[in-house]
mmCIF file of C-alpha atoms in Angstrom:
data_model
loop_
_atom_site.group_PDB
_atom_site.id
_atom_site.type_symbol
_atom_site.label_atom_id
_atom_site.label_comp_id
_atom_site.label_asym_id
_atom_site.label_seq_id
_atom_site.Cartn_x
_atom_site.Cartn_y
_atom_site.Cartn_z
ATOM 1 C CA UNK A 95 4.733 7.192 31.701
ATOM 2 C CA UNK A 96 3.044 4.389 33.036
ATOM 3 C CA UNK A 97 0.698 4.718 30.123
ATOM 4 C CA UNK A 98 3.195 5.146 27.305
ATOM 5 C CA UNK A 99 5.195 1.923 28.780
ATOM 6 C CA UNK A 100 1.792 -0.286 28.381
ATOM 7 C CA UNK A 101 1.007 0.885 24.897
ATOM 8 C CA UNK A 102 4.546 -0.142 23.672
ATOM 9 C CA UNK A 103 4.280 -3.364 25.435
ATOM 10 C CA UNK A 104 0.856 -3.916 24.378
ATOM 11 C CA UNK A 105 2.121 -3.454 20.863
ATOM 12 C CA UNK A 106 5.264 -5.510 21.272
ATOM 13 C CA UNK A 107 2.527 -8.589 22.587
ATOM 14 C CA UNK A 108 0.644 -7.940 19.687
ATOM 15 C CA UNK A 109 3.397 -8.833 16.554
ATOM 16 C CA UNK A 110 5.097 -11.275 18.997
ATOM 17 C CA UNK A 111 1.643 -12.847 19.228
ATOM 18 C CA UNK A 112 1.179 -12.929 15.756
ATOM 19 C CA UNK A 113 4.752 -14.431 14.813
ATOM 20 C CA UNK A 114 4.494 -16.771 17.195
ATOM 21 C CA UNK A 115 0.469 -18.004 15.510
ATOM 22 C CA UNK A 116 1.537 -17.243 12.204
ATOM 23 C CA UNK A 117 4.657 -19.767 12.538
ATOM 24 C CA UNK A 118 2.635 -22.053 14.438
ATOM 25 C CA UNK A 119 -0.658 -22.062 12.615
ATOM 26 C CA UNK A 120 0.587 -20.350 9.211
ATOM 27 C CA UNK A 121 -1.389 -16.602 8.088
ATOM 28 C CA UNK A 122 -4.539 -19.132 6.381
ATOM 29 C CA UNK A 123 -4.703 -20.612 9.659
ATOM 30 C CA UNK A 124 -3.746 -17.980 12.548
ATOM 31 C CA UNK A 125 -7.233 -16.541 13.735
ATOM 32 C CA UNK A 126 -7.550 -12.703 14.499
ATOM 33 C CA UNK A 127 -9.299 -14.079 17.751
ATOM 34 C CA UNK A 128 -5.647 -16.222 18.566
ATOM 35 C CA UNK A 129 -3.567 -13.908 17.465
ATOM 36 C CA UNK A 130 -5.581 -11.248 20.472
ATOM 37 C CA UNK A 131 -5.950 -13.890 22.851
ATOM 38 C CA UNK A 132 -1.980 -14.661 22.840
ATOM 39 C CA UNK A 133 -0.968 -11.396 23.324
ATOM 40 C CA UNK A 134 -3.630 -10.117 26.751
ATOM 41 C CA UNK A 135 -5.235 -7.973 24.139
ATOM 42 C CA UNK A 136 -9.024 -7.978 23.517
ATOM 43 C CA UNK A 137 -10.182 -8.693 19.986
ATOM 44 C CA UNK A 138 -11.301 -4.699 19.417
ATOM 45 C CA UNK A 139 -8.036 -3.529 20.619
ATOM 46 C CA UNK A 140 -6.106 -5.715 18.354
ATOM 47 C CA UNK A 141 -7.611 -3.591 15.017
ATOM 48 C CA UNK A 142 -5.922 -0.670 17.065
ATOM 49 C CA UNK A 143 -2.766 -1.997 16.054
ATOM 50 C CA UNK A 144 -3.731 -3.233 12.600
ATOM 51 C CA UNK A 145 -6.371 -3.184 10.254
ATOM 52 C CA UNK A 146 -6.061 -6.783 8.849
ATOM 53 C CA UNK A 147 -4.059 -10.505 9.477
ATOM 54 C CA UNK A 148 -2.318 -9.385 6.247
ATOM 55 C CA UNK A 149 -1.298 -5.732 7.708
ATOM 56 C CA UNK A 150 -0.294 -7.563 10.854
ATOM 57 C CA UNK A 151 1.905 -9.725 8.779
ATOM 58 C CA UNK A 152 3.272 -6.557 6.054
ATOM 59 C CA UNK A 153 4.477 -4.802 9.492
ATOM 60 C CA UNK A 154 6.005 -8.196 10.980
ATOM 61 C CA UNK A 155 8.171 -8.945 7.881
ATOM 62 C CA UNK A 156 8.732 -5.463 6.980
ATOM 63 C CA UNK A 157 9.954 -5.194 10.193
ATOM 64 C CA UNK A 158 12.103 -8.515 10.194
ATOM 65 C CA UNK A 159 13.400 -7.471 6.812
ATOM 66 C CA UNK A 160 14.955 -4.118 7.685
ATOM 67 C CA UNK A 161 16.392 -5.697 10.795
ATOM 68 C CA UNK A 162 18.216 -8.380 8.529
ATOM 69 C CA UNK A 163 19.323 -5.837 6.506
ATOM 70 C CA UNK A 164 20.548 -3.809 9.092
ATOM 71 C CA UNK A 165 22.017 -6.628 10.511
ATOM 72 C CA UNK A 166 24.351 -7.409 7.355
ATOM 73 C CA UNK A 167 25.134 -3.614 6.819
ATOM 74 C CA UNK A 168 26.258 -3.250 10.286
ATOM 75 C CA UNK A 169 28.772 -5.996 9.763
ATOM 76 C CA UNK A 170 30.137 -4.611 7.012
ATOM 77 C CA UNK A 171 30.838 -1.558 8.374
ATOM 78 C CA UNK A 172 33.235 -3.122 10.560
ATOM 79 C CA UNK A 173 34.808 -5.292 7.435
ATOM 80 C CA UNK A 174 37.738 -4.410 5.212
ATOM 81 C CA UNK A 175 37.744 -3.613 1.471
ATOM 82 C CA UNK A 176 38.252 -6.556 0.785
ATOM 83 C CA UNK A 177 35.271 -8.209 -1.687
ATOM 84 C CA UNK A 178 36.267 -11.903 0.327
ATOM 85 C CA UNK A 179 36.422 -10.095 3.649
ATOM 86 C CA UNK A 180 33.341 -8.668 3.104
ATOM 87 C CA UNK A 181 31.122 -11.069 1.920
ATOM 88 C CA UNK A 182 32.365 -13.837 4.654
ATOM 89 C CA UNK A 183 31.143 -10.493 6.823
ATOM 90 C CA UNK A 184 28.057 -10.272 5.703
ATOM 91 C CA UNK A 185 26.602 -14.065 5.080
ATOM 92 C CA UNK A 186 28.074 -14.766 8.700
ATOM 93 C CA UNK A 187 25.596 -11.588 9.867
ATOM 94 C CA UNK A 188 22.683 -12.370 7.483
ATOM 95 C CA UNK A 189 22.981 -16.340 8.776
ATOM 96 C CA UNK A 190 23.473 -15.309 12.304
ATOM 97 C CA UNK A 191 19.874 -13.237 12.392
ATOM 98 C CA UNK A 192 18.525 -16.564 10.564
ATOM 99 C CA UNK A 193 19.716 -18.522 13.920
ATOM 100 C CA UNK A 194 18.290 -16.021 16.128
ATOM 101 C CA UNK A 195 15.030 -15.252 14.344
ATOM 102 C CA UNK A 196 14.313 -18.612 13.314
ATOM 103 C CA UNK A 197 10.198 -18.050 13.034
ATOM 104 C CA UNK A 198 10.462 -14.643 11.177
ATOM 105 C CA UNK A 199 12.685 -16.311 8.544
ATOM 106 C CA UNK A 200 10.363 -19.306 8.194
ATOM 107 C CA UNK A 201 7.283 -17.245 8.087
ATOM 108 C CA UNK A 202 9.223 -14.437 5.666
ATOM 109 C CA UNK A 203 9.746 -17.525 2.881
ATOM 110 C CA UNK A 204 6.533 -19.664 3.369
ATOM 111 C CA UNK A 205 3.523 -16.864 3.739
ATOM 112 C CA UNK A 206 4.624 -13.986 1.906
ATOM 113 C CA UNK A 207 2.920 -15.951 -1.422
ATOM 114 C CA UNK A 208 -0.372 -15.150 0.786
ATOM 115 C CA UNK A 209 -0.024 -11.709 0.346
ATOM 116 C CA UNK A 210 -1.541 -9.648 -2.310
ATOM 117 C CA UNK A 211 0.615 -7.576 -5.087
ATOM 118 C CA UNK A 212 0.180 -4.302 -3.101
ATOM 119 C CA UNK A 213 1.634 -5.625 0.212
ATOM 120 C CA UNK A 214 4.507 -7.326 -1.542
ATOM 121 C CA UNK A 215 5.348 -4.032 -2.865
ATOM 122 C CA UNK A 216 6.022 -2.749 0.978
ATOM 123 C CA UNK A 217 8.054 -5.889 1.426
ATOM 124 C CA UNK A 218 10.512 -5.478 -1.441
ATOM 125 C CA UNK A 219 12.664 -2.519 -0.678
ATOM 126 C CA UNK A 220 14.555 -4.169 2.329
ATOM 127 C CA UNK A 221 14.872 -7.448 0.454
ATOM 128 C CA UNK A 222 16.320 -5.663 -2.854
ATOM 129 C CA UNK A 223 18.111 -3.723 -0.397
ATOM 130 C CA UNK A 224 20.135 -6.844 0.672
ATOM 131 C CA UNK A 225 20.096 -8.252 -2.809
ATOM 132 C CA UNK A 226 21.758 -5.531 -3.768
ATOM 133 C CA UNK A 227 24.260 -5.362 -0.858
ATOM 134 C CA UNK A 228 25.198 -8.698 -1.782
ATOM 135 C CA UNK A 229 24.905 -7.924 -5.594
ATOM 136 C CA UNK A 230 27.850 -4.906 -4.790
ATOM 137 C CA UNK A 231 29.879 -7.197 -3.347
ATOM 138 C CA UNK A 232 29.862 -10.177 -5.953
ATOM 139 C CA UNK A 233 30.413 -7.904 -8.411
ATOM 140 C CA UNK A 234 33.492 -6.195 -6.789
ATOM 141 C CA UNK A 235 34.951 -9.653 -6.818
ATOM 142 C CA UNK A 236 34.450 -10.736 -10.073
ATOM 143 C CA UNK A 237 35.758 -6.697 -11.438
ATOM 144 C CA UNK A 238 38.753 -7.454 -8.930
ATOM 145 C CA UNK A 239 39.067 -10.758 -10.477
ATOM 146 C CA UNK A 240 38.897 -12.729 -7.030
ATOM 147 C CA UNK A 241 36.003 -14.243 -7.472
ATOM 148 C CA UNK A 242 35.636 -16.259 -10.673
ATOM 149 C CA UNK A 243 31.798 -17.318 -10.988
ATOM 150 C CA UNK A 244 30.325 -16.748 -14.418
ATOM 151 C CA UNK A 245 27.085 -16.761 -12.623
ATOM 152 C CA UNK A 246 27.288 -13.373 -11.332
ATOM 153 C CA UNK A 247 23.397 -12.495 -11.677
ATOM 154 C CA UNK A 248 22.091 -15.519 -10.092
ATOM 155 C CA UNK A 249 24.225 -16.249 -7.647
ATOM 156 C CA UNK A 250 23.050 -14.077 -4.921
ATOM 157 C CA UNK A 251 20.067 -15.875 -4.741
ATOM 158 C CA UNK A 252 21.864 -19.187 -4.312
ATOM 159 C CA UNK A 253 23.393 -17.437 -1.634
ATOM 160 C CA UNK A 254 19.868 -16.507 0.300
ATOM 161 C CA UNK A 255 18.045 -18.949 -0.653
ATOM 162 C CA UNK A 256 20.609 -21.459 0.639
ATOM 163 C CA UNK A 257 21.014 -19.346 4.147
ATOM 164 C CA UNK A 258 17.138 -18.765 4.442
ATOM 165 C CA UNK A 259 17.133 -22.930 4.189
ATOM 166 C CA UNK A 260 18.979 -23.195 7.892
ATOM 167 C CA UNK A 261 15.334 -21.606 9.472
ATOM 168 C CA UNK A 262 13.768 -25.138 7.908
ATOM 169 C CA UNK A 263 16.432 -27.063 9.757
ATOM 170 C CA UNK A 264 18.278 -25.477 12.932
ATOM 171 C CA UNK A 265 17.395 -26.506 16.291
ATOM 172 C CA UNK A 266 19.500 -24.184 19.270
ATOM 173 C CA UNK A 267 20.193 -28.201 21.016
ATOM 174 C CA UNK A 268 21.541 -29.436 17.532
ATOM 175 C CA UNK A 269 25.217 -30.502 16.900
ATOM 176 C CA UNK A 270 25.881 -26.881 15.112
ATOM 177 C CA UNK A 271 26.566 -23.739 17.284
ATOM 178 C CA UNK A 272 25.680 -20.586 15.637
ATOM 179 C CA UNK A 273 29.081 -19.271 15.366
ATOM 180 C CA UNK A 274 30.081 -23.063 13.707
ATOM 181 C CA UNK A 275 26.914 -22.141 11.207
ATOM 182 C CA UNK A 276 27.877 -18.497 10.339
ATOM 183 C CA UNK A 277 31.277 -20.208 9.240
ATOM 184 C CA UNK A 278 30.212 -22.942 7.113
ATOM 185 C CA UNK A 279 28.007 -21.005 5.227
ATOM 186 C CA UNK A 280 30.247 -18.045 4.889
ATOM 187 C CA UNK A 281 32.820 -21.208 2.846
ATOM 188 C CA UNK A 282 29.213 -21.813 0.973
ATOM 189 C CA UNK A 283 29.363 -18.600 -0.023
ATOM 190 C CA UNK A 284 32.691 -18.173 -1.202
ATOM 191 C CA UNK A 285 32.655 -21.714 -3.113
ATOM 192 C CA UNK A 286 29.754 -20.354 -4.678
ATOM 193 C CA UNK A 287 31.330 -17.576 -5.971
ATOM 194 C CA UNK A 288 34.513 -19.199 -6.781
ATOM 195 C CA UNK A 289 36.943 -16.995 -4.647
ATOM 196 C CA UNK A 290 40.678 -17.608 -4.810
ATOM 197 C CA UNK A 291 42.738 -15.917 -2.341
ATOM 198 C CA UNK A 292 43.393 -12.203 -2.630
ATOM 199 C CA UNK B 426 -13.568 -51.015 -16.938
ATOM 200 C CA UNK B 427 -15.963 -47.538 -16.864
ATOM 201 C CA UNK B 428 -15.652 -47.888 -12.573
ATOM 202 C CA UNK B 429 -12.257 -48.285 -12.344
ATOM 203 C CA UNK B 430 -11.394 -45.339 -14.535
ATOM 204 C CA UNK B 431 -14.034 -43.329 -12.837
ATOM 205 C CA UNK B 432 -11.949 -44.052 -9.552
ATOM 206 C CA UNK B 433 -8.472 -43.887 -10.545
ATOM 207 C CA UNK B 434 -9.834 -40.553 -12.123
ATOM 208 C CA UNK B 435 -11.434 -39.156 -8.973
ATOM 209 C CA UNK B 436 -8.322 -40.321 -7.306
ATOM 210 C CA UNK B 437 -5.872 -38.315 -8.944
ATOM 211 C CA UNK B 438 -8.889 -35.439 -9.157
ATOM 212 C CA UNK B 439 -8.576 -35.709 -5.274
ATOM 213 C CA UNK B 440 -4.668 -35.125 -5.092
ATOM 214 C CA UNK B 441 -4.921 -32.687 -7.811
ATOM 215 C CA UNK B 442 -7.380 -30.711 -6.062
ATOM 216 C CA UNK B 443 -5.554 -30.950 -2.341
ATOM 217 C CA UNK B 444 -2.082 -30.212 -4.016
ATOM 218 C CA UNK B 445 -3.891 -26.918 -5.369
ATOM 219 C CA UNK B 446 -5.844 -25.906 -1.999
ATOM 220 C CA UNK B 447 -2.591 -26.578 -0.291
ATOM 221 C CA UNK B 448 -0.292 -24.485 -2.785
ATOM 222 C CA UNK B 449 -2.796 -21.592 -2.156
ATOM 223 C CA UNK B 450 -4.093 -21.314 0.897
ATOM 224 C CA UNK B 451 -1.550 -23.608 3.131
ATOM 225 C CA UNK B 452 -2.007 -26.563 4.523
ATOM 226 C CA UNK B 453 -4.557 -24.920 7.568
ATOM 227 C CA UNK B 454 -6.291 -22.338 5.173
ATOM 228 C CA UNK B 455 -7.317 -25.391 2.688
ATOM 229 C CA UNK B 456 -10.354 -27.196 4.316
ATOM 230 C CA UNK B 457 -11.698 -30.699 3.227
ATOM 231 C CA UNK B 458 -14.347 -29.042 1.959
ATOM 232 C CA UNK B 459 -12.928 -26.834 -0.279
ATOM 233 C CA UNK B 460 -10.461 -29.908 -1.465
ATOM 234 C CA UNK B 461 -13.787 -31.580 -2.530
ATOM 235 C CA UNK B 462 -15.566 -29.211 -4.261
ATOM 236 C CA UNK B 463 -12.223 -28.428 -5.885
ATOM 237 C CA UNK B 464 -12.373 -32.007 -7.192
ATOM 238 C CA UNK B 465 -15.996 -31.922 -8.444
ATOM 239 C CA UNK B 466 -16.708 -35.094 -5.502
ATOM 240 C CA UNK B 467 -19.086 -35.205 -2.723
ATOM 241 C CA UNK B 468 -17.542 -33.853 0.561
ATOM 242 C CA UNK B 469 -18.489 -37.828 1.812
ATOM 243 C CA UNK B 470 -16.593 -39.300 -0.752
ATOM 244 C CA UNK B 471 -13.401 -37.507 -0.130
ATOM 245 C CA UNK B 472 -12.900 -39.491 3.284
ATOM 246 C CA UNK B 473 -13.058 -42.549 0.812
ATOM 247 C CA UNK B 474 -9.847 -41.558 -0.048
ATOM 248 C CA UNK B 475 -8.332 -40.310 3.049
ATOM 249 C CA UNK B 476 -9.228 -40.235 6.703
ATOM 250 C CA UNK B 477 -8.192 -36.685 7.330
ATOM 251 C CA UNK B 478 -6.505 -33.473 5.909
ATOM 252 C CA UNK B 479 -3.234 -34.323 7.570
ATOM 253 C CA UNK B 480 -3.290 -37.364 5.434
ATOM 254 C CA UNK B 481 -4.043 -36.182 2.166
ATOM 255 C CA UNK B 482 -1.196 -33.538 2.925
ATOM 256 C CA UNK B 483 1.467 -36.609 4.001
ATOM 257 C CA UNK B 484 0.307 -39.259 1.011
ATOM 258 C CA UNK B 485 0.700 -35.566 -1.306
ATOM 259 C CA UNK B 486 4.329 -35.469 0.383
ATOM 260 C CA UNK B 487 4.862 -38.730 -0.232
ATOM 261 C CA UNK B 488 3.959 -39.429 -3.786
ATOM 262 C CA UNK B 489 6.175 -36.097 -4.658
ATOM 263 C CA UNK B 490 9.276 -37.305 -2.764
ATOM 264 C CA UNK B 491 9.265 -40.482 -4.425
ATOM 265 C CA UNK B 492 8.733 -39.004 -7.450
ATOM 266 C CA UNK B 493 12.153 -36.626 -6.464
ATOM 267 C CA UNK B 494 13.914 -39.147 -5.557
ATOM 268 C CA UNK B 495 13.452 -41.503 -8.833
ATOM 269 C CA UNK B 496 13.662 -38.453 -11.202
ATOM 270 C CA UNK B 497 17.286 -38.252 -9.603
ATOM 271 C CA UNK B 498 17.432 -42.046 -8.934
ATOM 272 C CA UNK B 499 17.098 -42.147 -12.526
ATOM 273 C CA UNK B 500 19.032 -39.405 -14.295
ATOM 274 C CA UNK B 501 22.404 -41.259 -12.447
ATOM 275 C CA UNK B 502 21.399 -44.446 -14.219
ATOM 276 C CA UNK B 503 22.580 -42.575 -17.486
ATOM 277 C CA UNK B 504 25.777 -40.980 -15.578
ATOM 278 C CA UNK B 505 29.092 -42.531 -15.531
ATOM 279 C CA UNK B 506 30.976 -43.058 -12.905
ATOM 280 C CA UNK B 507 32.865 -39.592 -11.962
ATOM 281 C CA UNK B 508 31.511 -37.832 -9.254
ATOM 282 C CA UNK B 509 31.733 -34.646 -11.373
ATOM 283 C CA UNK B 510 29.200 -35.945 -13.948
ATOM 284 C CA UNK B 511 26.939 -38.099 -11.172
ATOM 285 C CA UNK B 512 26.394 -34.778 -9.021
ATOM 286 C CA UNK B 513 25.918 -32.903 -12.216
ATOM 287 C CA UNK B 514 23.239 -34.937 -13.309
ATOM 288 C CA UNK B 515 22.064 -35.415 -9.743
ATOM 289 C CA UNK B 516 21.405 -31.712 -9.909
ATOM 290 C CA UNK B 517 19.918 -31.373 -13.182
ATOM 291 C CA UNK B 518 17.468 -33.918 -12.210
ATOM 292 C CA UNK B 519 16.414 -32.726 -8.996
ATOM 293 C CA UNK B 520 16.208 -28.948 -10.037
ATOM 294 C CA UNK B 521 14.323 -30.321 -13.124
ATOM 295 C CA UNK B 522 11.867 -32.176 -10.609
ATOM 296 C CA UNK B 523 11.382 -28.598 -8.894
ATOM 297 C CA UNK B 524 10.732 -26.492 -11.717
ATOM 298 C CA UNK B 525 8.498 -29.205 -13.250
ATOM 299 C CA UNK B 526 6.314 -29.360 -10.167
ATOM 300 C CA UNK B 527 6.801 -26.360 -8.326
ATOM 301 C CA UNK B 528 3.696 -26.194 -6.180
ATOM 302 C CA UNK B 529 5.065 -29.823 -4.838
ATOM 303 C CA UNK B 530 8.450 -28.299 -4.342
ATOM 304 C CA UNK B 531 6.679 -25.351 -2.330
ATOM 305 C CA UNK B 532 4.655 -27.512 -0.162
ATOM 306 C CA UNK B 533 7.097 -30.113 0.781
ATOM 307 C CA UNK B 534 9.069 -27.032 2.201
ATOM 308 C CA UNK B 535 6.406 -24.751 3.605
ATOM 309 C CA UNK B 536 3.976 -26.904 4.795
ATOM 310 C CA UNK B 537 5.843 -29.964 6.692
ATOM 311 C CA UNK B 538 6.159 -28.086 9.662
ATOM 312 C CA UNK B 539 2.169 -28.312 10.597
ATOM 313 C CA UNK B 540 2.319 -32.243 10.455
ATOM 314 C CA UNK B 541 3.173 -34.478 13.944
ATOM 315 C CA UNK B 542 5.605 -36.107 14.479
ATOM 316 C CA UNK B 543 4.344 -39.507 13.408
ATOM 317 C CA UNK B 544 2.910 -38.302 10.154
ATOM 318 C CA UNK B 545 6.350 -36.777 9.775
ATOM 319 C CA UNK B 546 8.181 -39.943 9.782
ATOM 320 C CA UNK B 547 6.096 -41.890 7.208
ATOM 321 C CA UNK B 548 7.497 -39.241 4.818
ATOM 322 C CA UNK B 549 11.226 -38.894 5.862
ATOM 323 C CA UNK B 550 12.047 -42.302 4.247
ATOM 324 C CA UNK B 551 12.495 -40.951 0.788
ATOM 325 C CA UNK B 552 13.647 -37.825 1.609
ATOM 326 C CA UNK B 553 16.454 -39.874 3.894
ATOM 327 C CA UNK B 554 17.334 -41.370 0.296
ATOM 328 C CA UNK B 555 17.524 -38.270 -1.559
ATOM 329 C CA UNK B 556 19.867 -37.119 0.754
ATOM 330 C CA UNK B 557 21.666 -40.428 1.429
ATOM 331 C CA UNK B 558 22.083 -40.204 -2.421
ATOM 332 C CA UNK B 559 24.106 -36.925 -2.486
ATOM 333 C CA UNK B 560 25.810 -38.100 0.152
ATOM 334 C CA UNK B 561 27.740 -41.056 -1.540
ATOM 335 C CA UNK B 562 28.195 -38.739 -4.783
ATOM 336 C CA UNK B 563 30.154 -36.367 -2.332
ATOM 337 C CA UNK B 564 32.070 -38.715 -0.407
ATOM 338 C CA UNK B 565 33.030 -40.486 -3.555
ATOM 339 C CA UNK B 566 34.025 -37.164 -4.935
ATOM 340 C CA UNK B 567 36.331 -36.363 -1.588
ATOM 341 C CA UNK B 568 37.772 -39.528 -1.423
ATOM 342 C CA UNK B 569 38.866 -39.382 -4.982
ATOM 343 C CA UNK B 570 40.328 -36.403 -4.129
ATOM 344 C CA UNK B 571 37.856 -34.508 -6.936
ATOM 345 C CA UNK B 572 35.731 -32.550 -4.252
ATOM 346 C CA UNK B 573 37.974 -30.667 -1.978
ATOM 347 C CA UNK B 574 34.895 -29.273 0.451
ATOM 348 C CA UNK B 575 36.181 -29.855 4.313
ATOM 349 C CA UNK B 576 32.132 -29.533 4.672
ATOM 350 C CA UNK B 577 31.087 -33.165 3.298
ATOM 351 C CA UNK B 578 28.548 -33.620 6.685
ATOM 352 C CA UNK B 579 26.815 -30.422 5.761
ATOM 353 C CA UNK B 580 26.896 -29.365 2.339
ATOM 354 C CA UNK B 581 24.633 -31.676 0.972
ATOM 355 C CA UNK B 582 21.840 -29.610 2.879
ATOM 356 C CA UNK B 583 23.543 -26.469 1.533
ATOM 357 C CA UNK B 584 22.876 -27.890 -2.235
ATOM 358 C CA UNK B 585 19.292 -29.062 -1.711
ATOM 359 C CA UNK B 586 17.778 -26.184 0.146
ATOM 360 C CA UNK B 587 19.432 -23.792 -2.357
ATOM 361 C CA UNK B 588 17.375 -26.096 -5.158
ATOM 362 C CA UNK B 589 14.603 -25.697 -3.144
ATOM 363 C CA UNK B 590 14.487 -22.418 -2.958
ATOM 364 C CA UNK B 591 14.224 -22.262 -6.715
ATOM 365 C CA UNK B 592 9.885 -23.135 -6.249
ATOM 366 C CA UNK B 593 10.242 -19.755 -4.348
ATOM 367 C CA UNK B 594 11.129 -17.104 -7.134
ATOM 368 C CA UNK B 595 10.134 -19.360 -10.379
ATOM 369 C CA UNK B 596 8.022 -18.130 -13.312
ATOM 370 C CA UNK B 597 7.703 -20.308 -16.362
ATOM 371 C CA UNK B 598 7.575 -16.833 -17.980
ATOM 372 C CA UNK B 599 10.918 -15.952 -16.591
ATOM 373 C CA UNK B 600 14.002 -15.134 -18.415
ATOM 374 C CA UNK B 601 15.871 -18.714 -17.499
ATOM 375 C CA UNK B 602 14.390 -21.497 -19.101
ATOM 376 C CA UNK B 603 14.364 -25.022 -17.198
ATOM 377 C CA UNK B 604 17.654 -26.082 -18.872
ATOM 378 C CA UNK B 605 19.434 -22.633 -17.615
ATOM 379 C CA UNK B 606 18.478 -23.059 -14.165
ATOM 380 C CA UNK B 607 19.647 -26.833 -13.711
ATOM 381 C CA UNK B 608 22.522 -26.194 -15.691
ATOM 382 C CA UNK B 609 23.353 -23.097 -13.541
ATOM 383 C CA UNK B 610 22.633 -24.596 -10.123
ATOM 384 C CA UNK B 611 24.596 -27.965 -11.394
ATOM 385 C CA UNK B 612 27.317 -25.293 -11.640
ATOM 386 C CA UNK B 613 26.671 -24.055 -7.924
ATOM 387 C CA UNK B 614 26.900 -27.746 -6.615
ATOM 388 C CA UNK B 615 30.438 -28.135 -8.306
ATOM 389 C CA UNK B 616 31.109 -25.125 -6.605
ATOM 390 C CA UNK B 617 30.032 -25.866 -3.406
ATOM 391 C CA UNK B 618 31.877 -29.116 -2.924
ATOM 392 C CA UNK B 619 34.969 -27.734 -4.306
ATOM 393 C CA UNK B 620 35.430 -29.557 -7.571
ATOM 394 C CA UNK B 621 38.221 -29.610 -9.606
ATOM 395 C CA UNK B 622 38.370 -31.010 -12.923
ATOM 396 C CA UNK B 623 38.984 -34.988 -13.205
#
């Protein structure tokens, strides 16, 4: 047991070691050697976990991204039908993991361009995942006729773009609580799609 | 006449070659002496034009948010005086700036967070006045009872960061030209502060 316990924590140091260097020191300029020394690992162990920097970094985002996905579906389970309803529901969950991951959605926007085609391609099904959950429910709107942008394509990634801006800004001692954020950009949201009351 | 050419020429070779390393490899993957030999000067000669990396990165930063801040500066010159047509061509302008210089655009937002806190405040002057800019538009707007957004503190961040991200996902090869995109996130910025029609 004892065993088991240590190998999971040893791997949990590991990718918190390397978010925390990759934020810090970005991928070019996180070592291998840092990233090892951070977590209590030796430098040999560390290719036990991963093969490269840029494997360490597919699994950390890969992993961030399904957890903001998961994030924003779980919310809407607990939403009504409502297209307005849903997507206040799910920008208030896909801002609130923002606020609490604050260094895996900086390094998810500003690294990712270091990575070659093939590990993009293991990003991209969570992120189209979420484009798409948002995508569902913009277009729900606009078929119901309560939301009136004529910018239905594009809009969704006004939307994350514009959410994935707060990691570049929010401090946890700043003016905003996370609860105050969640709300103001949920009223983003809906200005951006142009929803009238239904 | 021959000298001063040379230099002004090696100059902008220099900034040219830094921008590039930057865009690439981030700010601590790009090393002096790749920035000179990306230049075609001797590694020497490139502290002739700055003492360090951090300050090729913040004069960089600063050149392109002056630059930002004039294109916008001077695309309201040609506005009149609604607040509706100002932060339309506010937006135009700025977007315009971004899809123009995109590996600027990218820097300014991905690689900031590696400077200290001094080098940090020689650049936040113009970005201060970009945002001071957007600002006044807005209030105008609410106070003439145009913009209805209860956000006015707030939402100027929401419309630049949502610009920004457009250095993120554009390809000059993409389906939206440079006139779609500013006239599409122009549309988002009316929507965001709530306009109505004056």
């Amino acid at each position: 047991m004892n065993d088991r316990s240590t190998a999971s924590n040893s791997r949990d140091a590991v990718y918190a070691a390397a978010l925390e260097a990759f934020a810090e020191k970005g991928f070019h300029g996180a070592s291998m050697r840092d990233i090892a020394r951070r977590a209590g690992v030796v430098l040999s162990n560390l290719y036990h976990y991963a093969d490269s920097k840029s494997d360490l970094l597919v699994e950390l985002l890969k992993k961030a991204n399904y957890d903001h996905l998961s994030a924003t579906e779980w919310a809407l389970t607990g939403a009504d039908a409502s297209p307005r309803h849903r997507l206040e529901a799910a920008v208030k969950a896909y801002v609130g993991y923002i606020v609490d991951h604050p260094m895996e959605a900086l390094i998810a926007h500003s690294e990712l361009r270091y990575l070659g085609d093939d590990d993009r391609k293991r990003l991209v099904m969570a992120r189209d995942r979420v484009e798409a959950l948002f995508d569902g429910i913009i277009e729900d709107g606009v078929r119901a006729g309560t939301f009136t942008t004529s910018h239905s394509r594009g809009v969704t990634r006004a939307v994350l773009t514009m959410c994935a801006g707060i990691a570049q800004w929010y401090r946890q001692d700043g003016r905003l609580s996370r609860e105050d954020i969640a709300g103001e950009y949920a009223d983003y949201a809906l200005a951006l799609v142009g929803s009238i009351h239904d």
